[in-house]
Amino acid sequence: MAAAASVRPPGRPRCDATRRTILAAAYELLTEGGAKAFTIEAVAARAGSAKTTIYRWWPSKGALAVEAFREANSSAFAYPRTTSAVADLRAQLRQLTGTLRGPAGQVIAGLVAEMQGDEETRRAYLEDCIGPRRAEARRLLERGIANGELRPDLDADVALDALYGALHWRLLTRPEALDEAWVDRMLEVVLHGMAQAPTAVRPDAA
Amino acid sequence: MAAAASVRPPGRPRCDATRRTILAAAYELLTEGGAKAFTIEAVAARAGSAKTTIYRWWPSKGALAVEAFREANSSAFAYPRTTSAVADLRAQLRQLTGTLRGPAGQVIAGLVAEMQGDEETRRAYLEDCIGPRRAEARRLLERGIANGELRPDLDADVALDALYGALHWRLLTRPEALDEAWVDRMLEVVLHGMAQAPTAVRPDAA
Amino acid sequence: MAAAASVRPPGRPRCDATRRTILAAAYELLTEGGAKAFTIEAVAARAGSAKTTIYRWWPSKGALAVEAFREANSSAFAYPRTTSAVADLRAQLRQLTGTLRGPAGQVIAGLVAEMQGDEETRRAYLEDCIGPRRAEARRLLERGIANGELRPDLDADVALDALYGALHWRLLTRPEALDEAWVDRMLEVVLHGMAQAPTAVRPDAA
Amino acid sequence: MAAAASVRPPGRPRCDATRRTILAAAYELLTEGGAKAFTIEAVAARAGSAKTTIYRWWPSKGALAVEAFREANSSAFAYPRTTSAVADLRAQLRQLTGTLRGPAGQVIAGLVAEMQGDEETRRAYLEDCIGPRRAEARRLLERGIANGELRPDLDADVALDALYGALHWRLLTRPEALDEAWVDRMLEVVLHGMAQAPTAVRPDAA
DNA sequence: TAGTAAACGAGACGGTACGTCATGTCTTTAT
DNA sequence: ATAAAGACATGACGTACCGTCTCGTTTACTA
């Protein structure tokens, strides 16, 4: 029964310290110099490891970057949970904005750049970084629909594109103009819509 | 009187045919092989020109890419104009989606990637490609506000981020899932909002 | 005990086959096309190696040329040795003349040209090519002084400049006029001098 | 009769000031930075002229260098003339040595380098710079033969190679070791020979 | 005194080679 | 088997000059 777990391949086992050293070096380079400085050679040099070791464990530069990012930010995405889905959503967007304004923002921008033209990286980033958080946000929206805060016919997929797309697009094009006030305004528009409300109704809204 | 126009710098004038040949070669490579194939060497080889000629006129790879993109797509952005701002907006978004699904979409994704980490390219792309179209779209929104189709207190800047951000984010993350049906749904959400409408009112909407 | 010899630097050892291939390619180009054709790019292409490999091991074009020359001519300079220093000197000069008339002559001319303005090459050529042979020739002269064939007060350094300078100068300025007859005449002048012999002695000479 | 001289081609005549400016710039670069800095581009830039102007009048880099050298040193080679050919020869060699130790020495070394592999330069340098002075020196030797200072059977050509070859070879290989003391010793050897003086010995020699 | 032909500056252009950098694969020794 | 060290082929980078070209302007001399 415990057999499967105890089956160990022969030979020297993978050195986990090396793995972590490499990921740390990678993340440092990513935050310090952006995509420009993020080089396999530089990572190997800083980690004091051999290039071969990196190539053995990560299929591409992007995959390494993604894992380094995940490793460094694994604890950064615990979102609050209250009874109001809209309040939770606002809190989550504000927190994410804070993250994006810091060094992680640069890294994410670099990652998105890297994944254009490297399918491996795209897959890794979407599945491992975006995916889980998008799923969580989707559950949040569904909660809002269930408790009547959001429209029952809301297309959650599309709504997520609007919210997170706006955020990331701003990160990619004008990262300096990314602050909480903007997030609040953005959320307000996406929540209540651009269109003029049907007559005699809107006055109480806002 | 016409003196200012006739002032010509000394020396052999720039050969415009060469300029166009280079831009065309650049755009071909961009659409054919993506960012991977877009190399100064490759552009020079295909254009039958010298690398120096390219470096003489374009400060960076990105700047060349941006200008090549503009040159190739200069005529592609004439939007329809009716009496309805919302209808015009929908038409414009649909048309843009069509463009993004084609080869130009790949190019734009590559451009956005390139501009992360190359300030020159960022400036060129934002000012020369995004800027004008964003300004035009903003005028469209203002028209909608003026004629009562859109909320009088609409924050146009934020709304544009939501609409174009959603579109581009989808392009960058799941380009295959970019179609007109999606655009329509997205526009519907951003127009009317995610939130549940105030009671006794919404039933007739949607 | 044998530790010193067994100390091997870590990493993959230098590939000697590559080294020899590069030197051979370099020497071929040197003899075929002269200094004009001797290009790092061409050497790399012909050797089927990478430019970086060349730059890793040779500090300059000239250094590569010098080593290629040495490698190719290492066995060509075994001079005869009889009891007569003068006879040996004549033999040596004749043999050298023969070498200079062949492809090696072109190479040497190119080397001398290259070392003007490249200190590295100068050092390499003088120390590694000229030096040893000059030392050998100097010993020959000293033998001649010792056995009474040459003047006891002869300044060997100066004499070597006269003999080898004449030879090389002719190579550099009129390589086509470099033959054994000329060498014999030259040696005759330097051996017996230009000046009219002191009276009462010379009449019977010549 | 004067017709041939007065036949002037149509068009603007060659500007002599430009010619001299270019030659001066060329010589400056030659002395300042050696062959390395001697670039058509640099000459044009320093002279404030166009590259085309240079290419119009000089067939090659070497030809320009030779003419620049000649122009700058035209007045430097007036040799003294006494009744003693040997004394004149010594004076001439000493003066030449002084010249070679200065900036002109560098230039000559560069010229000799350049002429290897550029036939045009070789011809220009040999004919225009070396030739006349060699002819003059030959006349000097013939004077010495005529007045009994030098051996009647002296091969002047060979003697000149020995004297000037030694001088230039030293310039090319160890320019720092080029001084008047060395010249005197060298002349002594070539004048009186390396071989043991006759006394009852010469008969069997040769 | 206008026309014309070449000189001259400026600088664009297609090239070649440079020396450097990063990639990804490989060979070797040590653990 | 894993890891460090580093050699190696590849290919793009951005730069320096090359030699040729096309301009507009200048400077004589002819007609």
XYZ file of C-alpha atoms in Angstrom, chain C residues 58-171:
114
model
C 43.273 33.682 -29.257
C 43.379 37.254 -28.107
C 43.705 38.739 -31.557
C 43.783 38.003 -35.211
C 47.525 38.330 -35.197
C 47.966 35.886 -32.355
C 45.993 33.334 -34.299
C 48.055 33.979 -37.405
C 51.302 33.590 -35.525
C 50.282 30.322 -33.953
C 48.957 29.013 -37.244
C 52.274 29.870 -38.840
C 54.261 28.203 -36.106
C 52.110 25.102 -36.149
C 52.510 24.760 -39.888
C 56.226 25.464 -39.980
C 57.371 23.893 -36.762
C 59.372 21.242 -38.521
C 60.776 23.441 -41.269
C 63.653 24.966 -39.403
C 66.170 22.273 -38.706
C 69.440 23.646 -39.929
C 72.490 21.680 -40.913
C 75.589 21.762 -38.797
C 79.089 21.271 -40.029
C 82.455 22.326 -38.690
C 82.355 25.627 -40.560
C 80.173 28.314 -39.051
C 80.311 30.309 -42.240
C 79.210 27.345 -44.303
C 76.398 26.662 -41.875
C 75.361 30.284 -42.001
C 75.284 30.217 -45.764
C 73.229 27.045 -45.743
C 70.831 28.493 -43.274
C 70.342 31.705 -45.215
C 69.812 29.775 -48.412
C 67.256 27.540 -46.812
C 65.432 30.483 -45.304
C 65.407 32.160 -48.688
C 63.800 29.105 -50.171
C 61.125 29.215 -47.506
C 60.491 32.901 -48.040
C 59.998 32.401 -51.741
C 57.197 29.955 -51.099
C 53.797 30.470 -49.551
C 55.363 30.964 -46.143
C 56.968 34.127 -47.471
C 53.607 35.684 -48.121
C 52.479 34.681 -44.689
C 55.513 36.201 -43.043
C 55.062 39.424 -44.941
C 51.482 39.541 -43.764
C 52.524 38.820 -40.217
C 55.031 41.621 -40.215
C 52.360 43.924 -41.586
C 49.844 42.828 -38.992
C 52.208 43.359 -36.105
C 52.567 47.024 -36.936
C 49.830 48.503 -34.826
C 48.949 45.363 -32.896
C 51.266 45.029 -29.962
C 49.923 41.609 -29.076
C 50.863 40.243 -32.455
C 54.263 41.888 -32.324
C 55.067 40.247 -29.028
C 53.826 36.859 -30.194
C 55.691 36.951 -33.478
C 58.956 38.242 -32.112
C 59.041 35.966 -29.111
C 57.709 32.815 -30.653
C 58.901 32.916 -34.237
C 61.818 35.257 -34.603
C 63.314 34.835 -31.160
C 64.263 31.178 -31.181
C 65.755 31.304 -34.627
C 67.670 34.451 -33.894
C 69.072 32.818 -30.778
C 70.155 29.836 -32.799
C 71.802 32.038 -35.394
C 73.541 33.972 -32.671
C 75.039 30.757 -31.317
C 76.224 30.010 -34.803
C 78.002 33.344 -34.993
C 79.587 32.791 -31.607
C 80.833 29.468 -32.801
C 82.381 31.245 -35.756
C 84.056 33.754 -33.479
C 85.333 30.983 -31.265
C 86.865 29.004 -34.075
C 88.428 32.005 -35.719
C 86.247 32.230 -38.773
C 84.732 35.517 -37.639
C 86.223 38.636 -36.150
C 86.701 38.299 -32.421
C 85.211 41.732 -31.836
C 82.144 41.052 -33.959
C 78.915 42.548 -32.659
C 76.624 39.582 -33.241
C 73.430 41.497 -32.655
C 74.273 44.017 -35.327
C 75.445 41.357 -37.720
C 72.174 39.485 -37.383
C 70.240 42.653 -38.102
C 72.253 43.159 -41.249
C 71.825 39.606 -42.517
C 68.193 39.001 -41.601
C 67.193 42.593 -42.134
C 68.474 42.485 -45.686
C 66.595 39.269 -46.312
C 63.298 40.468 -44.872
C 63.532 43.904 -46.372
C 63.875 42.317 -49.760
C 60.898 40.092 -49.003
